[in-house]
PDB file of C-alpha atoms and ligand atoms in Angstrom:
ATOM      1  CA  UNK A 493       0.000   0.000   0.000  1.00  0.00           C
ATOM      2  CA  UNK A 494       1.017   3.546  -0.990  1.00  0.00           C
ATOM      3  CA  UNK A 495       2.405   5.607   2.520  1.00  0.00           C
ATOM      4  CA  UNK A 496      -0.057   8.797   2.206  1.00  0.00           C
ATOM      5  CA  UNK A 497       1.524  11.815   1.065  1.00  0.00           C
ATOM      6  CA  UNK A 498       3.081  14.374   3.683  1.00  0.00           C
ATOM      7  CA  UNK A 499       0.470  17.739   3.621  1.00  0.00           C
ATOM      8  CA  UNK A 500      -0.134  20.202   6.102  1.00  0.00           C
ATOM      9  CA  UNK A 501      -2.839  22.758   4.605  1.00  0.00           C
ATOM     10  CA  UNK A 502      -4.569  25.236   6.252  1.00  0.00           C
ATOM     11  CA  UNK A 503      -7.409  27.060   4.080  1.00  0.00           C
ATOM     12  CA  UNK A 504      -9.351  30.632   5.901  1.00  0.00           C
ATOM     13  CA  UNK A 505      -8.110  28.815   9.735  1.00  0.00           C
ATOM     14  CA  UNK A 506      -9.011  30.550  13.137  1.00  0.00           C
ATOM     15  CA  UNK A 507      -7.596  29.201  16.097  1.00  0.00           C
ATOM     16  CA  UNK A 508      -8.097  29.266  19.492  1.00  0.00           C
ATOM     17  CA  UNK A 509      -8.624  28.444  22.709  1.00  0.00           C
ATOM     18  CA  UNK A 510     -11.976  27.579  25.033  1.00  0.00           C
ATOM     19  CA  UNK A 511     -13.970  28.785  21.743  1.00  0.00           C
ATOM     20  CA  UNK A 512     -12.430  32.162  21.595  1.00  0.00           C
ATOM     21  CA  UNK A 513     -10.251  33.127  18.182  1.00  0.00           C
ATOM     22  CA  UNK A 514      -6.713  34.273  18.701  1.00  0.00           C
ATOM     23  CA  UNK A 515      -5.691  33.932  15.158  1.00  0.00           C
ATOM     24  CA  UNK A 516      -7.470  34.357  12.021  1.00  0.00           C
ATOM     25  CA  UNK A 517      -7.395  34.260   8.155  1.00  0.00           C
ATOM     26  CA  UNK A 518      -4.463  31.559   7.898  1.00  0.00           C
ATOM     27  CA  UNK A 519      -3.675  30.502   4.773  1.00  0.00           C
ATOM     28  CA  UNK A 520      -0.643  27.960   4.193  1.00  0.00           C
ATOM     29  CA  UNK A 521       0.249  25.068   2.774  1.00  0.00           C
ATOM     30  CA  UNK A 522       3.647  23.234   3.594  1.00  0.00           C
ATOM     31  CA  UNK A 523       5.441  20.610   1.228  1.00  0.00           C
ATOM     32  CA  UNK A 524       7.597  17.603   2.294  1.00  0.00           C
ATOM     33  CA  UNK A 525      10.925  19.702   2.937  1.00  0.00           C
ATOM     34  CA  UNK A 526      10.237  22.815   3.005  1.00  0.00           C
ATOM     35  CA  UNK A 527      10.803  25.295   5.657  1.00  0.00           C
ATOM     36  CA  UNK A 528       7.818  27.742   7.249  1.00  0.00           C
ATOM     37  CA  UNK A 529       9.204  30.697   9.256  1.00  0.00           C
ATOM     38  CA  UNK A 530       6.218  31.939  11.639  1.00  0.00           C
ATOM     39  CA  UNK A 531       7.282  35.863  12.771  1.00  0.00           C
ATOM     40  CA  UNK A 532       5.370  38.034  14.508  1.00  0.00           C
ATOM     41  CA  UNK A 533       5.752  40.169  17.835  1.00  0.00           C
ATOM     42  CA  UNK A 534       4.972  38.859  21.372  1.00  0.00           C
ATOM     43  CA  UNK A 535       1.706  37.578  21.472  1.00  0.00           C
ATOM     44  CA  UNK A 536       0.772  37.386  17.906  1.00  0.00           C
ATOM     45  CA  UNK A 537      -0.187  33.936  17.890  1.00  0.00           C
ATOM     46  CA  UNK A 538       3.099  32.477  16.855  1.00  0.00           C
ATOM     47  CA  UNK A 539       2.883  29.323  19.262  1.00  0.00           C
ATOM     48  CA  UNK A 540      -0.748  29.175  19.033  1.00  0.00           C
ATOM     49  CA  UNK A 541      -0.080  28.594  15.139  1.00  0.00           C
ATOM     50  CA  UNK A 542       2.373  25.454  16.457  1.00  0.00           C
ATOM     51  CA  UNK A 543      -0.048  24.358  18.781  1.00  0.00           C
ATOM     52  CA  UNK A 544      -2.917  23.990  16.498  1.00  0.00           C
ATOM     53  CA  UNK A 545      -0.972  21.432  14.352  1.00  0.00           C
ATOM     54  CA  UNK A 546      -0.108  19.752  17.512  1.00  0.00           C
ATOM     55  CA  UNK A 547      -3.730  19.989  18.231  1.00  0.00           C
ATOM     56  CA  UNK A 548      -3.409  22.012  21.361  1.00  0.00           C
ATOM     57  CA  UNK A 549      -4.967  24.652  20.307  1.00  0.00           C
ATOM     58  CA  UNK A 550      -8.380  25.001  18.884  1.00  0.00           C
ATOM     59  CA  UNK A 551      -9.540  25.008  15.232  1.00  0.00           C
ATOM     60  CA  UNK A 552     -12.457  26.987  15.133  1.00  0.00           C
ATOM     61  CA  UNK A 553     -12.996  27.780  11.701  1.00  0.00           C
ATOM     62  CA  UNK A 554     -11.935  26.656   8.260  1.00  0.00           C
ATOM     63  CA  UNK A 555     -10.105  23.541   7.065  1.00  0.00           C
ATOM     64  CA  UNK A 556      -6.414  22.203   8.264  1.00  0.00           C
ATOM     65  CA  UNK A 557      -4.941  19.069   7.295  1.00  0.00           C
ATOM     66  CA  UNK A 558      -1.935  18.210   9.177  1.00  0.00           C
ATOM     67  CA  UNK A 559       0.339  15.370   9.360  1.00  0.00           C
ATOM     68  CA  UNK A 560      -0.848  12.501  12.062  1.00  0.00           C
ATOM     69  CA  UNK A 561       1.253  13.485  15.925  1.00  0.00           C
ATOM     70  CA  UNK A 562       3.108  10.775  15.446  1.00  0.00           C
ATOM     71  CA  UNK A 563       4.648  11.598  12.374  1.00  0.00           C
ATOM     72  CA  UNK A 564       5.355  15.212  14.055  1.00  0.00           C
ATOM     73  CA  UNK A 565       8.294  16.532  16.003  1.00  0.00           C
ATOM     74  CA  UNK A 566       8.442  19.348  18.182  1.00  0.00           C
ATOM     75  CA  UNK A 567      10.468  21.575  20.534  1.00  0.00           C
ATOM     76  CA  UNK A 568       9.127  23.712  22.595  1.00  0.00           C
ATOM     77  CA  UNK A 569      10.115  27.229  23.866  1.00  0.00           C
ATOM     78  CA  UNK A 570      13.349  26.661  26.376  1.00  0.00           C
ATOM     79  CA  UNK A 571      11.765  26.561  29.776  1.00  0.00           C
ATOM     80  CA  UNK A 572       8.716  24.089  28.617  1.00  0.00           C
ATOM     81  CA  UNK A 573      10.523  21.251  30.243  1.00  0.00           C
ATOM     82  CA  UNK A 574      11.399  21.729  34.385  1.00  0.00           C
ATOM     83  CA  UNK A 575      15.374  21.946  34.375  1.00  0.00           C
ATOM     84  CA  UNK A 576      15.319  20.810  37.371  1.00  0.00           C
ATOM     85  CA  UNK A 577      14.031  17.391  36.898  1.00  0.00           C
ATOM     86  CA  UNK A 578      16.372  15.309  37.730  1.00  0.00           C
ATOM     87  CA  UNK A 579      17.155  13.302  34.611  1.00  0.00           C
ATOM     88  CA  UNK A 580      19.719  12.150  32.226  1.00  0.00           C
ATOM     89  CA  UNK A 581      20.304  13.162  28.752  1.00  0.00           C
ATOM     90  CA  UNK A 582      19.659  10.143  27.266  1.00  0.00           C
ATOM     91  CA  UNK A 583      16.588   9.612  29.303  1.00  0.00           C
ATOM     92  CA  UNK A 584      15.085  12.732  27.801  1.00  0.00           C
ATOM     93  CA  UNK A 585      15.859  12.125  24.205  1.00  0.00           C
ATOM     94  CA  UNK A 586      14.395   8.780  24.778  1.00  0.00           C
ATOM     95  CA  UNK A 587      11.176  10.192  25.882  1.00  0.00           C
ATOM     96  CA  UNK A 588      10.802  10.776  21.899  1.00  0.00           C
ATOM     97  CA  UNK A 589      10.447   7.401  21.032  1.00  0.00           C
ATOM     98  CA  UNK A 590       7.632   6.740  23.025  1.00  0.00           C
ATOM     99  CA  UNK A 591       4.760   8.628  21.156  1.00  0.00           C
ATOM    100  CA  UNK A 592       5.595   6.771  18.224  1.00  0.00           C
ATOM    101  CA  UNK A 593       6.000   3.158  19.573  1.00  0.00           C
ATOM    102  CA  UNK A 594       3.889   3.075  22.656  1.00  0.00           C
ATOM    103  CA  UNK A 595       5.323   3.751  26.466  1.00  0.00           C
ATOM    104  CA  UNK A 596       3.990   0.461  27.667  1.00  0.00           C
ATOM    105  CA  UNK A 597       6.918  -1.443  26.125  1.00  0.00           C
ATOM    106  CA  UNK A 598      10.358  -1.878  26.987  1.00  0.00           C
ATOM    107  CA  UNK A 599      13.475  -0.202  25.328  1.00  0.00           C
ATOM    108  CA  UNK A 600      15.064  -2.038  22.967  1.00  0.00           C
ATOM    109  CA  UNK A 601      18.510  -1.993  21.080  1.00  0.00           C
ATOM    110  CA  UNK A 602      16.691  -0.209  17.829  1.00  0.00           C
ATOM    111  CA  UNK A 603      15.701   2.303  20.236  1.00  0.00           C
ATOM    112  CA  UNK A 604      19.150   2.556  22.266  1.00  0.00           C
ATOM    113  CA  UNK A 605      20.670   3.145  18.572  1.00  0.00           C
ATOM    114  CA  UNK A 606      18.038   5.590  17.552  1.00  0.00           C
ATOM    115  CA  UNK A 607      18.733   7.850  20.730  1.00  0.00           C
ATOM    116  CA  UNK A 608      23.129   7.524  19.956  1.00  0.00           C
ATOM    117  CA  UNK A 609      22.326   8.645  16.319  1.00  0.00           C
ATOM    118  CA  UNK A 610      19.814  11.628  17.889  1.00  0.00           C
ATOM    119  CA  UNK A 611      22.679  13.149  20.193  1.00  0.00           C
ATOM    120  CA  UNK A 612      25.373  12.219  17.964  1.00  0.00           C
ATOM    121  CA  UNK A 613      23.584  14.135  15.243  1.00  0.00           C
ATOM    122  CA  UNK A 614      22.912  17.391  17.949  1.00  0.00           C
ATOM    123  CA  UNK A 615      26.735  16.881  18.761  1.00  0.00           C
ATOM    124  CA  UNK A 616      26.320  15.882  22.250  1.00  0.00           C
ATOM    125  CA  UNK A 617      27.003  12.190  21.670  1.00  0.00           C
ATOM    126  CA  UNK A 618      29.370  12.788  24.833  1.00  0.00           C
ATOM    127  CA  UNK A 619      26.674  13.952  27.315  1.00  0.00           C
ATOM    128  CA  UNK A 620      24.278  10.945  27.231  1.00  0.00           C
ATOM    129  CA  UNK A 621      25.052  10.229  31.066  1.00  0.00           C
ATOM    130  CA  UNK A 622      25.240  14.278  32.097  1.00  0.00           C
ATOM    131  CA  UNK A 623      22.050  15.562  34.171  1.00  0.00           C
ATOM    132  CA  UNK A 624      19.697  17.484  31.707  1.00  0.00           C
ATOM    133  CA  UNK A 625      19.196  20.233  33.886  1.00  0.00           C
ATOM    134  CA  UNK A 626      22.865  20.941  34.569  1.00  0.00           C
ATOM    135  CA  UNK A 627      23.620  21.590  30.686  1.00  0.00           C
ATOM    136  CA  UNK A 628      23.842  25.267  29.347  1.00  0.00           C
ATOM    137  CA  UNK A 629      20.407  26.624  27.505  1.00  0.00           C
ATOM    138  CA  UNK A 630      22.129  25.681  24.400  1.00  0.00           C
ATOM    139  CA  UNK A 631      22.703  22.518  24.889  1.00  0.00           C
ATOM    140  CA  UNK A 632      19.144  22.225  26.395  1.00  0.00           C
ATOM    141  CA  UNK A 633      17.865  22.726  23.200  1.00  0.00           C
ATOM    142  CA  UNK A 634      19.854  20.709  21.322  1.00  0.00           C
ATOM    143  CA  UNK A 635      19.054  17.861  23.662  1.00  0.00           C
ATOM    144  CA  UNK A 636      15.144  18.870  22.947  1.00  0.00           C
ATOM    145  CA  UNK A 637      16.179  18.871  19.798  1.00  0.00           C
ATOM    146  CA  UNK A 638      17.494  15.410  19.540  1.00  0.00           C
ATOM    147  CA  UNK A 639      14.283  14.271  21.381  1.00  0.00           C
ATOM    148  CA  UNK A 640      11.867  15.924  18.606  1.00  0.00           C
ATOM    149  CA  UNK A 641      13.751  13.881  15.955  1.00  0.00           C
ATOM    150  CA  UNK A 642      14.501  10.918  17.397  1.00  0.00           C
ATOM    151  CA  UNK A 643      11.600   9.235  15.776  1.00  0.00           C
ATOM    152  CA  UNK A 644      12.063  10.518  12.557  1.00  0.00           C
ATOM    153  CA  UNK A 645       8.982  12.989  12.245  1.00  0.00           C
ATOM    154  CA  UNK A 646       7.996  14.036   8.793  1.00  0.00           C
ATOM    155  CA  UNK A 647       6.741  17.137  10.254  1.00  0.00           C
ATOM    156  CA  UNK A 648       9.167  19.128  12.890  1.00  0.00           C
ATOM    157  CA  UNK A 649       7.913  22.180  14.858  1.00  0.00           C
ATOM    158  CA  UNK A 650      10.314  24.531  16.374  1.00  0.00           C
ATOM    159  CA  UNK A 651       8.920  26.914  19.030  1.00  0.00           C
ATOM    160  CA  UNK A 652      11.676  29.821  19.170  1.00  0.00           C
ATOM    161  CA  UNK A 653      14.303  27.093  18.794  1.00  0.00           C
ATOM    162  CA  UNK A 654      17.132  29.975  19.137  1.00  0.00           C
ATOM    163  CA  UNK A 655      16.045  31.837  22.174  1.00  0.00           C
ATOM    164  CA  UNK A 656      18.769  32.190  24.726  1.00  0.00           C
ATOM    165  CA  UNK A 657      20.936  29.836  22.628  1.00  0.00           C
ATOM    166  CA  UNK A 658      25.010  30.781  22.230  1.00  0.00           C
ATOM    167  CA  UNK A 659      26.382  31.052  18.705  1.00  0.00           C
ATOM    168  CA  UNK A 660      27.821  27.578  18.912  1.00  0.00           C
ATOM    169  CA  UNK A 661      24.649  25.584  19.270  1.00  0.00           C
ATOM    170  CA  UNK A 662      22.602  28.240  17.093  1.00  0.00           C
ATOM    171  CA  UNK A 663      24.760  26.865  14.260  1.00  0.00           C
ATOM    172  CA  UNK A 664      24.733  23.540  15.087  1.00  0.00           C
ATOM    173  CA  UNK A 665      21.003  23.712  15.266  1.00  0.00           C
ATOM    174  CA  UNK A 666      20.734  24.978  11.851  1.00  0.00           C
ATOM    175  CA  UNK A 667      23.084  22.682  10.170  1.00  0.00           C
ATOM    176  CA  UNK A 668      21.063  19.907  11.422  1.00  0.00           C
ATOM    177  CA  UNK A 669      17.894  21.691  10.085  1.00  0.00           C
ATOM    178  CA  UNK A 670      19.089  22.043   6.718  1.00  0.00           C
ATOM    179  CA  UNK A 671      20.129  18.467   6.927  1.00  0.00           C
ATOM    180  CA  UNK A 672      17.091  17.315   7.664  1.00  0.00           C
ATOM    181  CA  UNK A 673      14.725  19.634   5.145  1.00  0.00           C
ATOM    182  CA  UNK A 674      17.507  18.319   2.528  1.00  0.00           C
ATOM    183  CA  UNK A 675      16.541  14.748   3.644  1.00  0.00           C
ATOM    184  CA  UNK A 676      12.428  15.619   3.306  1.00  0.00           C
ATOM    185  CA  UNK A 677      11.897  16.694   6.970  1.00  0.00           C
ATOM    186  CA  UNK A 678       8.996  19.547   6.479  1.00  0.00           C
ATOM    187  CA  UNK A 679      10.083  22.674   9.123  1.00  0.00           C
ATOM    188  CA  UNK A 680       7.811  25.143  10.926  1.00  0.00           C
ATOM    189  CA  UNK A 681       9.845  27.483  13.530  1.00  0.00           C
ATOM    190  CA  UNK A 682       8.707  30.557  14.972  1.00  0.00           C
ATOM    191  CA  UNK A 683      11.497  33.561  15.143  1.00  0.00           C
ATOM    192  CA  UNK A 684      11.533  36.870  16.090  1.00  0.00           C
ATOM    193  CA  UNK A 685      15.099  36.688  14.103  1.00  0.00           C
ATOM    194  CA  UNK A 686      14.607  38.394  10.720  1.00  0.00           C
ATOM    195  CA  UNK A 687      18.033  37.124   9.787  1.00  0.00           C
ATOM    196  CA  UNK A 688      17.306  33.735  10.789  1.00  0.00           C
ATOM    197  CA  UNK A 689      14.095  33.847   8.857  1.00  0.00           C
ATOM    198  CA  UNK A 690      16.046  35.030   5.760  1.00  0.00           C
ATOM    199  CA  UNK A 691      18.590  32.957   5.529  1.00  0.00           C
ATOM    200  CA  UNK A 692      16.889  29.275   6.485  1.00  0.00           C
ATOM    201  CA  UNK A 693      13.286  29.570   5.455  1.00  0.00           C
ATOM    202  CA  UNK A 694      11.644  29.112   2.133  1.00  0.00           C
ATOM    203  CA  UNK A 695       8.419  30.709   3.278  1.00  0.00           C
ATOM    204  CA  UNK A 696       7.742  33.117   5.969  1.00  0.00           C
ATOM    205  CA  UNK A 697       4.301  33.313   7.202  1.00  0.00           C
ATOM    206  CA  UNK A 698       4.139  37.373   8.738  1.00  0.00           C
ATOM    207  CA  UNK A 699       1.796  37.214  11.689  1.00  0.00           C
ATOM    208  CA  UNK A 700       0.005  39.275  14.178  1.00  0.00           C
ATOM    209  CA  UNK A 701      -3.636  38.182  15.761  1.00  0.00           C
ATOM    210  CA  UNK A 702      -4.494  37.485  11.753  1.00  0.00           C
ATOM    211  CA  UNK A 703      -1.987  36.186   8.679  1.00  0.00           C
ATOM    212  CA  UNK A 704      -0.498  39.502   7.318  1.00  0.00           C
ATOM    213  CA  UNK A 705       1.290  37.819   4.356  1.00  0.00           C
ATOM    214  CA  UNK A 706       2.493  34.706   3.216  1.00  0.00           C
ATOM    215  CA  UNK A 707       5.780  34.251   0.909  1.00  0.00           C
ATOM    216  CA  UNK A 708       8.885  33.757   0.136  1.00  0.00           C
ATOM    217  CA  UNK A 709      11.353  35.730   2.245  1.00  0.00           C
ATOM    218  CA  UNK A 710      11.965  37.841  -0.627  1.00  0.00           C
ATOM    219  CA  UNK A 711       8.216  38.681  -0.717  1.00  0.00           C
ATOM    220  CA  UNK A 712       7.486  39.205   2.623  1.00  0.00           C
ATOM    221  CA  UNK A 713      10.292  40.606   4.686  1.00  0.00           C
ATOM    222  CA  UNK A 714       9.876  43.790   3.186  1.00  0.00           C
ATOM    223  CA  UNK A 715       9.367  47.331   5.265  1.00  0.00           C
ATOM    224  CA  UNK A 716       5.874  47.603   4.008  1.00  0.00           C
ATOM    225  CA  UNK A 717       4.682  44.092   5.264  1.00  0.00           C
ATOM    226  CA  UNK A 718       6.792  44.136   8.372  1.00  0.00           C
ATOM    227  CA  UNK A 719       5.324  47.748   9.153  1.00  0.00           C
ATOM    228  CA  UNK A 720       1.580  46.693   8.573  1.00  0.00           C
ATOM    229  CA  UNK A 721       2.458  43.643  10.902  1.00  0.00           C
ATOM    230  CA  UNK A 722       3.860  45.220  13.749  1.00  0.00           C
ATOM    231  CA  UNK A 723       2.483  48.756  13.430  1.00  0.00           C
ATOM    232  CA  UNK A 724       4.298  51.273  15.972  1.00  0.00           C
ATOM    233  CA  UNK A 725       6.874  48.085  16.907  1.00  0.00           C
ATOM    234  CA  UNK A 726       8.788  48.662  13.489  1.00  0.00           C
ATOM    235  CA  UNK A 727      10.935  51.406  13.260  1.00  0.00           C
ATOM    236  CA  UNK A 728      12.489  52.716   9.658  1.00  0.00           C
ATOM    237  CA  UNK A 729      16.218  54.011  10.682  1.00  0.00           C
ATOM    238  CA  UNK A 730      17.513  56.404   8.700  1.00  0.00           C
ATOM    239  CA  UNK A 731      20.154  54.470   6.135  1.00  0.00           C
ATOM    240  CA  UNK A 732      16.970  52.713   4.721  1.00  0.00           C
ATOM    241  CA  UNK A 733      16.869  50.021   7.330  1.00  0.00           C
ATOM    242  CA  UNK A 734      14.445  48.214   9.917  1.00  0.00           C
ATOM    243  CA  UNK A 735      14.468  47.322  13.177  1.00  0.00           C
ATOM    244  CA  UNK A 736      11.370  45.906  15.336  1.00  0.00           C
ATOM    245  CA  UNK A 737      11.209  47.099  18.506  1.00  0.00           C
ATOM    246  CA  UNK A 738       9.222  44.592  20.803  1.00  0.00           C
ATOM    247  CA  UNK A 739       6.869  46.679  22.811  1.00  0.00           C
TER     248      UNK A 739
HETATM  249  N1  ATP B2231      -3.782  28.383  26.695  1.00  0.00           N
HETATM  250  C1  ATP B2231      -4.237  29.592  26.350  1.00  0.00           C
HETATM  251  N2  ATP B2231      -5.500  29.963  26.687  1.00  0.00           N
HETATM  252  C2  ATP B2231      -5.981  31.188  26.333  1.00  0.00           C
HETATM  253  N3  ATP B2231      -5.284  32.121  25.648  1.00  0.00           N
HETATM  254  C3  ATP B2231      -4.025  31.807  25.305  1.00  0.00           C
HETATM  255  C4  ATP B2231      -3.436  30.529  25.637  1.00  0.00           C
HETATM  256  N4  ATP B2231      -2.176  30.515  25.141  1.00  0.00           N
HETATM  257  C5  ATP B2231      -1.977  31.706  24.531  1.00  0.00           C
HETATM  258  N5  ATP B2231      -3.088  32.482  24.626  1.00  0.00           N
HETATM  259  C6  ATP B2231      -3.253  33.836  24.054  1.00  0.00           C
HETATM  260  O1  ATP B2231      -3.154  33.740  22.650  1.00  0.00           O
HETATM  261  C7  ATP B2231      -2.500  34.900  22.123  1.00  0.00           C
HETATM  262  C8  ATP B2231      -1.348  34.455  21.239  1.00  0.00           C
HETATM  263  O2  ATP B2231      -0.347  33.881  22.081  1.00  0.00           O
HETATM  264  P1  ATP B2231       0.906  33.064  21.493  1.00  0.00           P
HETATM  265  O3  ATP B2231       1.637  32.503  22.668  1.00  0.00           O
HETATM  266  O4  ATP B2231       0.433  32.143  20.451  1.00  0.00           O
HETATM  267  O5  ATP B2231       1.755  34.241  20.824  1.00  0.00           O
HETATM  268  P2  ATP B2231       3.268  34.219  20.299  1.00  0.00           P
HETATM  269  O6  ATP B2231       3.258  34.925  18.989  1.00  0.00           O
HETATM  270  O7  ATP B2231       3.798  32.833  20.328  1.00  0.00           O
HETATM  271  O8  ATP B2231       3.986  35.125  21.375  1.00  0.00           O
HETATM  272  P3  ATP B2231       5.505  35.109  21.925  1.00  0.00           P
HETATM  273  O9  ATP B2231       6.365  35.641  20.819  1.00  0.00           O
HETATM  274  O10 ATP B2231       5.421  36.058  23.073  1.00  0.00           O
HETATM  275  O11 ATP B2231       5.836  33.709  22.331  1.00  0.00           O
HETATM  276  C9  ATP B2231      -2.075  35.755  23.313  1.00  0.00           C
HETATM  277  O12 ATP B2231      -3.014  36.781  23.472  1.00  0.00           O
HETATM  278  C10 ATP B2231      -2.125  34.779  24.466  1.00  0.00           C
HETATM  279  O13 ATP B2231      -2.452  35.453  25.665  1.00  0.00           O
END
């Protein structure tokens, strides 16, 4: 039998939550390996976008297809998982294997391979045995990270994946993005990094309560859209530039 096709469509979506919309008028629709950047200031639904494919949030109106949760990957926003639990690295990147094969049986070599290949890919191959919590916020999310793709998701969601994360793991985050797109891997993250936006998606979704534009990053990072998505937050400096100011 044919494996169904990846697709993640959303056609005229609001979402929400206990009935009431936060987001409206989303229109997207997501290929095997391609990459969705979700920007937007604080609050303007960027998570709640995540969460809907997740199915933690609500669909309220329209039509959205997405991918089945266990063919879907996702990191949370740093801070989503208590630092201070006291567990192992490999322990947490293990965790990822359950929602695809069941937590009611045992771990087996396939799996103990799966989780070497995860961190070896994140580069932390040598912190298997180190306490989770005592890692830097970098390595954090590269752990997470290895966790989200541990099962091989079709679909991986990335909520802010580069928020208080040093230059070294920001890069080796990214290479292992681009690895994995180039390997079929579809990618939604949501940035408030313009540059980051730029340079690794293929389409940027401009958000803010309601879907402002939808593009490449060519068509949609420009002043005009960026202005009529963050309104008084985006500020024109002088040499022809933009910065957003977060209120
Ligand atoms: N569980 C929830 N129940 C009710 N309202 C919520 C819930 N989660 C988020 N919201 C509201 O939905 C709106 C969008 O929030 P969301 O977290 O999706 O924004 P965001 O773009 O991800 O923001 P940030 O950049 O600050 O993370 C906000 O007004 C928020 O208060």
């Amino acid at each position: 039998m044919d494996r169904p096709r990846f697709e993640l469509r959303y056609s005229g979506v609001s979402i929400g939550y206990q009935g009431r919309p936060v987001l409206t008028g989303v229109d997207l629709e997501l290929r095997a390996g391609r990459r969705l950047a979700l920007v937007g200031p604080n609050g303007a639904g960027k998570s709640t976008l995540i969460k809907s494919m997740l199915g933690l949030a609500e669909i309220l109106g329209g039509t959205a297809s997405v991918p089945a949760r266990a063919d879907t990957g996702y990191v949370p926003q740093t801070g989503a998982l208590d630092a201070d639990f006291p567990v192992s690295v490999r322990q947490v990147v293990t965790m990822g294997r359950y929602r695809k094969l069941g937590w009611w049986r045992p771990v087996r070599a396939a799996d103990r391979t799966a989780v070497a290949e995860a961190l070896d890919r994140v580069g932390l191959a040598d912190r298997a045995r180190h306490r989770f919590g005592l890692l830097s916020g970098g390595q954090r999310q590269r752990v997470l990270l290895a966790r989200a793709i541990v099962a091989k998701p079709k679909l991986l969601l990335l909520d802010e994946p580069f928020n208080g994360v040093d230059a070294v793991s920001q890069e080796a985050i990214l290479r292992v993005l681009r690895e994995l797109s180039a390997a079929g891997t579809a990618l939604v993250l949501s940035t408030h990094d313009l540059g980051v936006a730029r340079d690794l998606a293929d389409l940027v979704c401009l958000i803010n309560g309601r879907q402002h534009a939808v593009g490449t990053p060519g068509e949609t990072l420009t002043a005009e859209a960026l202005r009529r998505t963050y309104g008084s937050g985006a500020l024109d400096l002088a040499d022809g530039r933009m910065i957003l100011v977060e209120p």
